[in-house]
Short mmCIF file of C-alpha atoms in Angstrom, two decimals:
data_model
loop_
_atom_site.label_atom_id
_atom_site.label_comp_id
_atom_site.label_asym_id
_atom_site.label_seq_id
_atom_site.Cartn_x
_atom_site.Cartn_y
_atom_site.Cartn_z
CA UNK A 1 6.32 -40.21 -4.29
CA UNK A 2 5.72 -37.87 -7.09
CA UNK A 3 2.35 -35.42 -7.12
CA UNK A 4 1.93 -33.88 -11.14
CA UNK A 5 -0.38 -31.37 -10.29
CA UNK A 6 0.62 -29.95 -7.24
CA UNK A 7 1.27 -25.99 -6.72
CA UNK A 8 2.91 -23.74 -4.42
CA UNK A 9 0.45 -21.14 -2.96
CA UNK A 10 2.21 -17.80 -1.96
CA UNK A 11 -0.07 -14.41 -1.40
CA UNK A 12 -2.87 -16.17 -2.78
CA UNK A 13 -0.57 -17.03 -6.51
CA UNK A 14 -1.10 -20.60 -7.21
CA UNK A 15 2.92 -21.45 -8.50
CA UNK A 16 2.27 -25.27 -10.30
CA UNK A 17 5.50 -27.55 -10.23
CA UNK A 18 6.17 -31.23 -9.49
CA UNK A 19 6.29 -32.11 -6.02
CA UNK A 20 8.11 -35.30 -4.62
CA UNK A 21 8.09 -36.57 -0.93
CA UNK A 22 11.28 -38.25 -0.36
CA UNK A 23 13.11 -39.43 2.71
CA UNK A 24 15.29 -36.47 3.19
CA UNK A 25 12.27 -34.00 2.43
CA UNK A 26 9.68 -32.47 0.22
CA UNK A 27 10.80 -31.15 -2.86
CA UNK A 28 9.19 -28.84 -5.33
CA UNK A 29 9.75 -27.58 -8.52
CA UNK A 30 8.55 -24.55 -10.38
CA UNK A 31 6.95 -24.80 -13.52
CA UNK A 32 7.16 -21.11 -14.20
CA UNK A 33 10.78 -20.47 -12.58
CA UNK A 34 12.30 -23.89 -12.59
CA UNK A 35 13.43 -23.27 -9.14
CA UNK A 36 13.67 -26.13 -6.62
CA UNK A 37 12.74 -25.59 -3.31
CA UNK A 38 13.71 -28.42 -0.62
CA UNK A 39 12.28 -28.27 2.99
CA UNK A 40 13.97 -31.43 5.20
CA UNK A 41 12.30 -33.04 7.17
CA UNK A 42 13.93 -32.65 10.02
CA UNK A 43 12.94 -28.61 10.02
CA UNK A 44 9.32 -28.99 9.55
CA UNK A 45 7.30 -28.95 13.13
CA UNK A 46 4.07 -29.40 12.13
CA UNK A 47 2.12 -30.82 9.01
CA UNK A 48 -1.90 -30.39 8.36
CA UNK A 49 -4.08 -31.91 5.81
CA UNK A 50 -7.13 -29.86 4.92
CA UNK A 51 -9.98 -29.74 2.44
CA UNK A 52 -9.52 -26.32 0.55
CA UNK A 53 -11.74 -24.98 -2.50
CA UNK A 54 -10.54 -27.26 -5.03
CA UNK A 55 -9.11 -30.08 -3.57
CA UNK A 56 -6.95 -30.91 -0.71
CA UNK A 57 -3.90 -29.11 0.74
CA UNK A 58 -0.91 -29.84 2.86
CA UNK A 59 0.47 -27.14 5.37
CA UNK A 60 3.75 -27.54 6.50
CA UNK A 61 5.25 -25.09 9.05
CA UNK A 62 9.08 -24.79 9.90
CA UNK A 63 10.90 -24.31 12.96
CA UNK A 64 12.23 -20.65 11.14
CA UNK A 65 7.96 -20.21 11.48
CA UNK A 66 7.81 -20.22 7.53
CA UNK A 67 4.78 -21.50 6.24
CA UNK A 68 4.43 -23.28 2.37
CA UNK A 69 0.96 -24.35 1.44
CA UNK A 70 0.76 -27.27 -1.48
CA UNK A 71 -2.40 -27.27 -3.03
CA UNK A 72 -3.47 -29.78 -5.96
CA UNK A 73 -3.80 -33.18 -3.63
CA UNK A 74 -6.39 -35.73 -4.17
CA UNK A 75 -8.59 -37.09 -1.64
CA UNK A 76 -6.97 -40.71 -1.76
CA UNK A 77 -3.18 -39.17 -1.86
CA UNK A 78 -4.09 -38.66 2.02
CA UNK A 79 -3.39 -42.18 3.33
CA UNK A 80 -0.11 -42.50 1.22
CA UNK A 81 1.30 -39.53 2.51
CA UNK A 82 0.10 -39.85 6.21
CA UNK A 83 1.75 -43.06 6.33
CA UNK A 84 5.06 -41.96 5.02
CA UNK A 85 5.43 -39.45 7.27
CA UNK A 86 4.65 -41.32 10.29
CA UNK A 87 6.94 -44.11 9.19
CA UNK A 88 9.98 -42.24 7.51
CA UNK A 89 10.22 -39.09 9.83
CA UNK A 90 8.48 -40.10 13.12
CA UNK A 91 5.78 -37.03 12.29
CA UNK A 92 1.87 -36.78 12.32
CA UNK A 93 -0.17 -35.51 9.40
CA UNK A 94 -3.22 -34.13 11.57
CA UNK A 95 -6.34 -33.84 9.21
CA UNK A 96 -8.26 -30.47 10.21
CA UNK A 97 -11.55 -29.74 9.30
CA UNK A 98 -12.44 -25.97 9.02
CA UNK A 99 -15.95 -24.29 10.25
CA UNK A 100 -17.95 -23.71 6.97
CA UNK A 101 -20.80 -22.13 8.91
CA UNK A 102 -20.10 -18.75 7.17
CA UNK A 103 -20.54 -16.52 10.57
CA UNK A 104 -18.60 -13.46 10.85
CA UNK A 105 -18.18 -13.61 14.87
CA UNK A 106 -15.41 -15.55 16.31
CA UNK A 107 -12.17 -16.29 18.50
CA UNK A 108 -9.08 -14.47 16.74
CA UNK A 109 -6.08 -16.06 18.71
CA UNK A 110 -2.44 -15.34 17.87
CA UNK A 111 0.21 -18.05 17.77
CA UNK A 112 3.33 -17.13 16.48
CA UNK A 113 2.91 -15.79 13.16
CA UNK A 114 -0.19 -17.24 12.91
CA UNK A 115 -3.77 -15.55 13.06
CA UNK A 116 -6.71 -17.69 13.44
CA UNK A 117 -9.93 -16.73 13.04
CA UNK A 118 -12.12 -19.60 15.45
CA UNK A 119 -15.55 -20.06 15.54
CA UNK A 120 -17.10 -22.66 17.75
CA UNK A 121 -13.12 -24.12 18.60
CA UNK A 122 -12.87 -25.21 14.95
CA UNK A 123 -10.59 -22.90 12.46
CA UNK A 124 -12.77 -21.11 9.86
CA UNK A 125 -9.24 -19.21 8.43
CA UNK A 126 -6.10 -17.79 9.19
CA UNK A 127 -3.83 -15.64 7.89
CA UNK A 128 0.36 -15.52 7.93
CA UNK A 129 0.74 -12.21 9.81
CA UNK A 130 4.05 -12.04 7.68
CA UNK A 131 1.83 -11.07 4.67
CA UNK A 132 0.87 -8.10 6.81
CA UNK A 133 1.79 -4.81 6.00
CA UNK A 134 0.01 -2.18 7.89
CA UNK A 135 -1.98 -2.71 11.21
CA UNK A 136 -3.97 0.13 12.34
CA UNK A 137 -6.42 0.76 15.49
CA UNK A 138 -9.42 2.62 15.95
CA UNK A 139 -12.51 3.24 18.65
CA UNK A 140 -13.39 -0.17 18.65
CA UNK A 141 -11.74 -1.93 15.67
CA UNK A 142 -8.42 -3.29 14.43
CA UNK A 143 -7.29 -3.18 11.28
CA UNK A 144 -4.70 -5.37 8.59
CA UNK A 145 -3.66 -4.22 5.19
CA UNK A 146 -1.47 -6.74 3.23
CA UNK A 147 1.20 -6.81 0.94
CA UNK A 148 -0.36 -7.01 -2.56
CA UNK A 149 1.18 -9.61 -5.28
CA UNK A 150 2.28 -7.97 -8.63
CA UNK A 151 0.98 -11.66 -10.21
CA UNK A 152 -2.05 -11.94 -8.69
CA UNK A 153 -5.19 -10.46 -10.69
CA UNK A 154 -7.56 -10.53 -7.37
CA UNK A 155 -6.06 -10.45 -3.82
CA UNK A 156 -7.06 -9.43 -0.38
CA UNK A 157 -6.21 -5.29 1.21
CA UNK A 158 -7.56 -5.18 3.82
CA UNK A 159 -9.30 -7.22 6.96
CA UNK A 160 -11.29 -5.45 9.88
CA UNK A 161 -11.14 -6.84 13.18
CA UNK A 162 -14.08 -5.33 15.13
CA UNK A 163 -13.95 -5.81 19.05
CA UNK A 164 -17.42 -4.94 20.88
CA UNK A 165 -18.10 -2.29 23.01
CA UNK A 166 -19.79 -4.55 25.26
CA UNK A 167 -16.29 -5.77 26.16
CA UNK A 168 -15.07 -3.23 28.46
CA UNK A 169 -12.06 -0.89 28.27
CA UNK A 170 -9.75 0.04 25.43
CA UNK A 171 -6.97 -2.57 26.52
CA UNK A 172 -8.28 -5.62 24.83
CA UNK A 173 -7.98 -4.10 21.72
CA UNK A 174 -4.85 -2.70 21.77
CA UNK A 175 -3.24 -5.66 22.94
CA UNK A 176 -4.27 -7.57 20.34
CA UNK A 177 -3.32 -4.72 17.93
CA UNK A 178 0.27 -4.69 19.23
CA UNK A 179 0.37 -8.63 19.12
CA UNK A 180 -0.29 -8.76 15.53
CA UNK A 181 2.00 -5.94 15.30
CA UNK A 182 5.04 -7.94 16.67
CA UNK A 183 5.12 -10.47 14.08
CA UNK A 184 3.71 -8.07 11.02
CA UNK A 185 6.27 -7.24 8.32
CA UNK A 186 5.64 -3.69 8.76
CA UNK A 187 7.91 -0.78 7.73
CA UNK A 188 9.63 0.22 11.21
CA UNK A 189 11.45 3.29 11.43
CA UNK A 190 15.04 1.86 13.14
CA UNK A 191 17.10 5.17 14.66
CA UNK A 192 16.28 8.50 14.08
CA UNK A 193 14.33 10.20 11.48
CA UNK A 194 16.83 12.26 8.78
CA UNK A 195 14.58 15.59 9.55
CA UNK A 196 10.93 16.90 11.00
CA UNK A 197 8.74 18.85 9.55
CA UNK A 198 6.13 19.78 12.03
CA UNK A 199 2.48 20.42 11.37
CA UNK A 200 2.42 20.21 7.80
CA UNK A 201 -0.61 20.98 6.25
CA UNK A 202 -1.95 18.04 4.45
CA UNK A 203 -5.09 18.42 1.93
CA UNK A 204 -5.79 14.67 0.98
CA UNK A 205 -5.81 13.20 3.23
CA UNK A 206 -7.10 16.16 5.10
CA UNK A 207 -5.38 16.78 8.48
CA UNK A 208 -2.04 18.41 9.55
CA UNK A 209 0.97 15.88 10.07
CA UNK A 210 4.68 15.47 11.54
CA UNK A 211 6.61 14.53 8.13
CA UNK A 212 9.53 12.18 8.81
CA UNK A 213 11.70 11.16 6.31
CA UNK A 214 13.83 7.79 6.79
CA UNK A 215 16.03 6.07 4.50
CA UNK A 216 13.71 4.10 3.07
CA UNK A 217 9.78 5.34 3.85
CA UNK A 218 7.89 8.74 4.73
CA UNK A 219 6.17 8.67 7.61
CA UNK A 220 3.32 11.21 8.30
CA UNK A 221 2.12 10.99 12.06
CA UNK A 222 -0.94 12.73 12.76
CA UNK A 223 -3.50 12.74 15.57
CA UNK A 224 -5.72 10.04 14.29
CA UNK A 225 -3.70 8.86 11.44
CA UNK A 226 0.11 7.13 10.35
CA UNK A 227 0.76 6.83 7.19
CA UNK A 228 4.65 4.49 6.02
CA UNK A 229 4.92 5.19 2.09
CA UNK A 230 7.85 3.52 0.69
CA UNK A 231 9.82 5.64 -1.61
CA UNK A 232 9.36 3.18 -4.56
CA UNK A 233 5.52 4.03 -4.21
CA UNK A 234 5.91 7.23 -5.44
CA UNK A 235 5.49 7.75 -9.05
CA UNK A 236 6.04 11.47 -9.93
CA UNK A 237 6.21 14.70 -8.10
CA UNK A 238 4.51 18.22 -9.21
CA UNK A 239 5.23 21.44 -6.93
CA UNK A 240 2.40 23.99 -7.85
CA UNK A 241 2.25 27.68 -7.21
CA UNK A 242 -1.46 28.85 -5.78
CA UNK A 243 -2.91 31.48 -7.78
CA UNK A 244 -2.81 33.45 -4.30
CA UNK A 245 0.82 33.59 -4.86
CA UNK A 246 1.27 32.93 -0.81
CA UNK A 247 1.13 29.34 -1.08
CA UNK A 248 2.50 26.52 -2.97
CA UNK A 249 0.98 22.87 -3.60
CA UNK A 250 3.38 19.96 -3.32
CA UNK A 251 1.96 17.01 -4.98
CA UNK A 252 2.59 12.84 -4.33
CA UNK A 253 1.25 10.47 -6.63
CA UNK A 254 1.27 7.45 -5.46
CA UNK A 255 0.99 3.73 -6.72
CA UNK A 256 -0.10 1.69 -4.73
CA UNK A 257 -2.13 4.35 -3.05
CA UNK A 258 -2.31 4.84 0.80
CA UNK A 259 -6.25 3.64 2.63
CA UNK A 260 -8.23 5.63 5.22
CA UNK A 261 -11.12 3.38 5.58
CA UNK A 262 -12.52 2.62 2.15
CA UNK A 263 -11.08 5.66 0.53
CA UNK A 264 -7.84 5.52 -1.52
CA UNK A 265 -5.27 8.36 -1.65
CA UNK A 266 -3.31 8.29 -5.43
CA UNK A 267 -2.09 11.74 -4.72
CA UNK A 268 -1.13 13.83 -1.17
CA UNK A 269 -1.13 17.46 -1.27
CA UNK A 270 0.92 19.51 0.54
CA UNK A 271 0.32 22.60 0.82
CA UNK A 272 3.53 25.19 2.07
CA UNK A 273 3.21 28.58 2.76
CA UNK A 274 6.08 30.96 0.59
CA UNK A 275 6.16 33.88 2.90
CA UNK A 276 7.18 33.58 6.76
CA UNK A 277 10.59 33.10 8.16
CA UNK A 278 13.13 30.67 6.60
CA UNK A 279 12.77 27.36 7.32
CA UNK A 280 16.71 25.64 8.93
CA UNK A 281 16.52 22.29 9.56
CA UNK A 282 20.24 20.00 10.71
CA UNK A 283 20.23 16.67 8.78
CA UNK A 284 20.78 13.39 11.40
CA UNK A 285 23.26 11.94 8.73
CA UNK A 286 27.12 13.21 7.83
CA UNK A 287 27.82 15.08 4.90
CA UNK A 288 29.71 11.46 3.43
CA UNK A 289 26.41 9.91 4.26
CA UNK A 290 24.80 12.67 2.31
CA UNK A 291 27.00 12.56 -0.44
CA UNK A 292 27.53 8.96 -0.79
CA UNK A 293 23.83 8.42 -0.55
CA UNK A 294 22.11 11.49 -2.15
CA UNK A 295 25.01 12.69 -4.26
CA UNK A 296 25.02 15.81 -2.34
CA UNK A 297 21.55 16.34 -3.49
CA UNK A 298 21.01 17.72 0.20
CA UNK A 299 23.55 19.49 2.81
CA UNK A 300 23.89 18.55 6.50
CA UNK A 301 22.38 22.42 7.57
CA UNK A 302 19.58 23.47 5.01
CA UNK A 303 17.80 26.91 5.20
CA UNK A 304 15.20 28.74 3.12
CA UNK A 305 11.63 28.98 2.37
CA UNK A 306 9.63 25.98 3.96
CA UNK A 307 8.11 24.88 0.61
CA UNK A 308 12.37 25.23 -1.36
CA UNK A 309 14.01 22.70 1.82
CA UNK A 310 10.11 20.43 1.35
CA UNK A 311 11.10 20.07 -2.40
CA UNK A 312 14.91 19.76 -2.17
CA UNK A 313 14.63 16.82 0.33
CA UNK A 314 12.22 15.15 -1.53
CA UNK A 315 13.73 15.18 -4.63
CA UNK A 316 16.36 13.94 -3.40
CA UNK A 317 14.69 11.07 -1.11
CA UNK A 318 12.31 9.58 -3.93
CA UNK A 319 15.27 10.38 -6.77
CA UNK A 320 12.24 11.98 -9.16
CA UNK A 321 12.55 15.13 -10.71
CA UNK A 322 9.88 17.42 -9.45
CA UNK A 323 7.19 18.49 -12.37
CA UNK A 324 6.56 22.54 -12.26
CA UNK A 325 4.16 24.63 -15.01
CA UNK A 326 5.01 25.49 -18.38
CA UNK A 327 4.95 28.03 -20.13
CA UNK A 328 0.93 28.71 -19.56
CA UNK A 329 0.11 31.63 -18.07
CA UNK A 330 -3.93 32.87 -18.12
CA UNK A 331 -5.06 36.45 -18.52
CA UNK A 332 -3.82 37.42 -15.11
CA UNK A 333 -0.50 35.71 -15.35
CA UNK A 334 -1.03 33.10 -13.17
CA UNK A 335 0.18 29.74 -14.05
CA UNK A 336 -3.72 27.78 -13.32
CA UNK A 337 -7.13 28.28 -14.37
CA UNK A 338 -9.65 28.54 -11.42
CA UNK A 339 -12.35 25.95 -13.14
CA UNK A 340 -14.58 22.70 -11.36
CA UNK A 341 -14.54 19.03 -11.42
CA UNK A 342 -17.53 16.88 -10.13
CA UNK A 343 -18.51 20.09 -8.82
CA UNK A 344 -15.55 20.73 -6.83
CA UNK A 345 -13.84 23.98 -7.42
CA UNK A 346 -9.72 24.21 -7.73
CA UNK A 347 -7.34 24.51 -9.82
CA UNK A 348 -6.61 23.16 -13.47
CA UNK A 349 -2.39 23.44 -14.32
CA UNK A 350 -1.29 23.03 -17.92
CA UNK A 351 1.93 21.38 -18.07
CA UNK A 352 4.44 20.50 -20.99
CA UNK A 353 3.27 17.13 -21.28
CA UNK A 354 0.03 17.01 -19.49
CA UNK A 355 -3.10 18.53 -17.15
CA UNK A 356 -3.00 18.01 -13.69
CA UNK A 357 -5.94 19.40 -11.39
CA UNK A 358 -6.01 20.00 -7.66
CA UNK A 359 -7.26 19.83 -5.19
CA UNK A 360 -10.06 17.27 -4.71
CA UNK A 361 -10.06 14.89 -6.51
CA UNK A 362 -6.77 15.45 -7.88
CA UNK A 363 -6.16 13.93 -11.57
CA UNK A 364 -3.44 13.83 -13.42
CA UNK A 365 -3.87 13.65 -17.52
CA UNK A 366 -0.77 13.19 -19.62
CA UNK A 367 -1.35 14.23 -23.32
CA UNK A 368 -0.83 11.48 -25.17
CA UNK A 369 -3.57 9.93 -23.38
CA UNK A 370 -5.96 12.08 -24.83
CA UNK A 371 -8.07 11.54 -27.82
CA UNK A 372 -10.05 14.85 -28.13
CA UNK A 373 -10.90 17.85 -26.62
CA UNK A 374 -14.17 20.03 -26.46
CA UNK A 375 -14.92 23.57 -25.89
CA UNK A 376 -18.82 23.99 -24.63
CA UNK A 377 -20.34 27.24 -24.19
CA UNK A 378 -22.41 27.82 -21.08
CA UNK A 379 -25.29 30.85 -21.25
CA UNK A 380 -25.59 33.05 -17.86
CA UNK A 381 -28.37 35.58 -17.68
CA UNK A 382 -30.06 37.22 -20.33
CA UNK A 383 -27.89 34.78 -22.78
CA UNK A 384 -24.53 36.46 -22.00
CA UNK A 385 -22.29 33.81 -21.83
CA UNK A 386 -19.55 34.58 -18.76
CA UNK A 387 -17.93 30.82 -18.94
CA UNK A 388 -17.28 27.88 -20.85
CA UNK A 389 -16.86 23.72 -19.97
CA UNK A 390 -13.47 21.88 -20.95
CA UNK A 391 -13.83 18.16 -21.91
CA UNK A 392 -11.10 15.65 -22.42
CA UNK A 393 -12.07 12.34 -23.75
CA UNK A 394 -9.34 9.48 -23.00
CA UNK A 395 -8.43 6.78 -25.19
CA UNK A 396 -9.75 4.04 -22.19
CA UNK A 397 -13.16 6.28 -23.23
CA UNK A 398 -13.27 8.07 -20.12
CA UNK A 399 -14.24 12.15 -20.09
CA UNK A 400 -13.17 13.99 -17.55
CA UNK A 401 -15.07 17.44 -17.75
CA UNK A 402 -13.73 20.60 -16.18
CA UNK A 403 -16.73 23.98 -15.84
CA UNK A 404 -16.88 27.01 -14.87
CA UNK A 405 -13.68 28.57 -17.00
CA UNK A 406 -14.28 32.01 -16.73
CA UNK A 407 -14.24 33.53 -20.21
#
């Protein structure tokens, strides 16, 4: 049996190919890859029929607990394919019809790597808890963020489970947190962490954390917070001095960004002291490990100033060289003018090939993104003029206006 217009849906990406039901299994194959992908029949455990947003679908689950989704079906290809399977491999097609109601209040029950969401007994949706990348608890809610699809234009981030307070006790909650935990493809840190820095001083997100660098990730544990960053998320790195001279910022941007909530972090700021006692950490990994690995970017016993060992490891963990000032210096040879954005005082760095400002909220501007720029005098008292605005306009048409530049 061959189906034309059938697709393969995978993080919400509908993949068209030609699909054909045969007696030693499905086969499918890609329109856009020209892959074929063959599931026998004698490794699927359970196949559902279901009406879907355009169309009909068939679910088939494996005994490995992988999960493909065809979409495309026609209401009368039901029967045809119901009867094969019964007759060829001995298997039921069950037909299941999902709760349309539209309520937000359910049953969320847990089998295998399956979350459903239930409301009165009949399925309203579920969700592979595979596609899961983050799961996070709070007072009285649980929450999923998902890996995100470079090919999709539109796809879900984030789901919030909330658990009443009615129902009594903490427990509940967590247990449910740490079931979809077991089965999430989360980012676990496996043996030790290479190093510790303790109580590092975090501006966004705001908070103090215990930075632990794996192979692979950065983990920041704080009281309320975790944060797992992946290495490939981060896009550049900037270490900036503070125009107090006793402090330096150490700037992540990020892409994806990490979530708090509904906010989105692009950037994390550090921010390391420069005067204090040296800093000596011992590495968990051998110097061949270090060498083979890092190309004896870091040493098994590292000393010096916290915010010189900060740098040197992460240079060498994310394999991005780290962005410092130019040339600039302003009239009291400091490397950043003191200035606002959105009415939010920091700091604006000229760099060779672009602006960044910090702290909050940080923004990075390289130069060839800009189409003009605009000096604007602004009167104080008795017309004396003590500062001036900085605009920027950006060839997407955005300005980004910077005030309060002291003369």
């Amino acid at each position: 049996m061959d189906y034309r217009d059938v697709g393969l849906v995978t993080r919400g990406v509908f993949d068209p190919g030609k699909l054909k039901v045969q007696e030693d299994g499905v086969h499918f194959k890609s329109v856009k890859t020209g892959k074929t992908l063959l599931i026998r029949h004698v490794d699927v455990v359970d196949i559902e029929w279901l009406r879907v947003a355009k169309g009909y679908e068939m679910k088939l689950v494996t005994v490995d607990g992988q999960i493909r989704k065809f979409d495309g079906f026609k209401e009368s290809d039901y029967g045809e394919l119901r009867d094969f399977f019964k007759t060829t491999c001995r298997k039921e097609m069950r037909e299941v019809d999902l709760c349309v109601k539209g309520w937000n209040w359910g049953e969320a029950t847990v089998n295998g790597s399956l979350l459903s969401f239930l409301i009165d007994s009949k399925r309203a949706f579920e969700i592979p808890l595979k596609e899961v990348s983050q799961v996070t608890s709070g007072k009285n809610e649980v929450t999923l963020e998902f890996h995100q699809s470079e090919e999709a234009s539109q796809s879900l981030v984030e789901m919030r489970f909330h658990i009443p307070t009615s129902v009594p006790g903490r427990p509940r909650l967590q247990a449910f947190a740490d079931l979809c935990l077991t089965q999430a493809d989360v980012m676990q840190a496996v043996g030790d962490a290479i190093m510790t820095f303790d109580e590092i001083q975090t501006l966004t997100p705001r908070g103090r954390y215990a930075i632990k660098p794996y192979p692979s990730f950065l983990q920041l544990h704080g009281k309320t917070f975790d944060y797992k960053i992946p290495y490939d998320s981060v896009t550049r790195l900037f270490l900036l001095p503070h125009n107090d001279q006793k402090q330096m910022f150490f700037v992540m941007a990020l892409d994806p960004p990490i979530r708090q909530g509904q906010t989105r972090y692009y950037f994390i700021i550090f921010l390391l002291p420069t005067e204090g006692d040296d800093f000596e950490v011992t590495l968990s990994l051998t110097e061949q490990e270090l060498e083979e690995r890092y190309g004896g970017k870091m040493t098994k016993h590292m000393s010096g100033s916290l915010y010189e060992v900060f740098s040197r490891v992460m240079r060498a963990l994310v394999g991005k060289k780290i962005t410092v000032p130019g040339t600039f210096k302003n009239s009291n040879e400091q490397c950043a003018i003191s200035c606002s954005n959105r009415a939010t005082s920091g700091y604006l760095y000229p760099l060779d090939k672009g602006f960044i400002f910090v702290h909050k909220p940080a923004v990075y501007i390289k130069f060839d993104a800009i189409v003009s720029v605009n000096f604007a005098r602004m009167s104080g008292s008795a017309g004396i003029s003590r500062s001036f605005d900085f605009e920027l306009e950006l060839r997407d048409g955005n300005v980004i206006h910077f005030s309060s530049i002291m003369k």
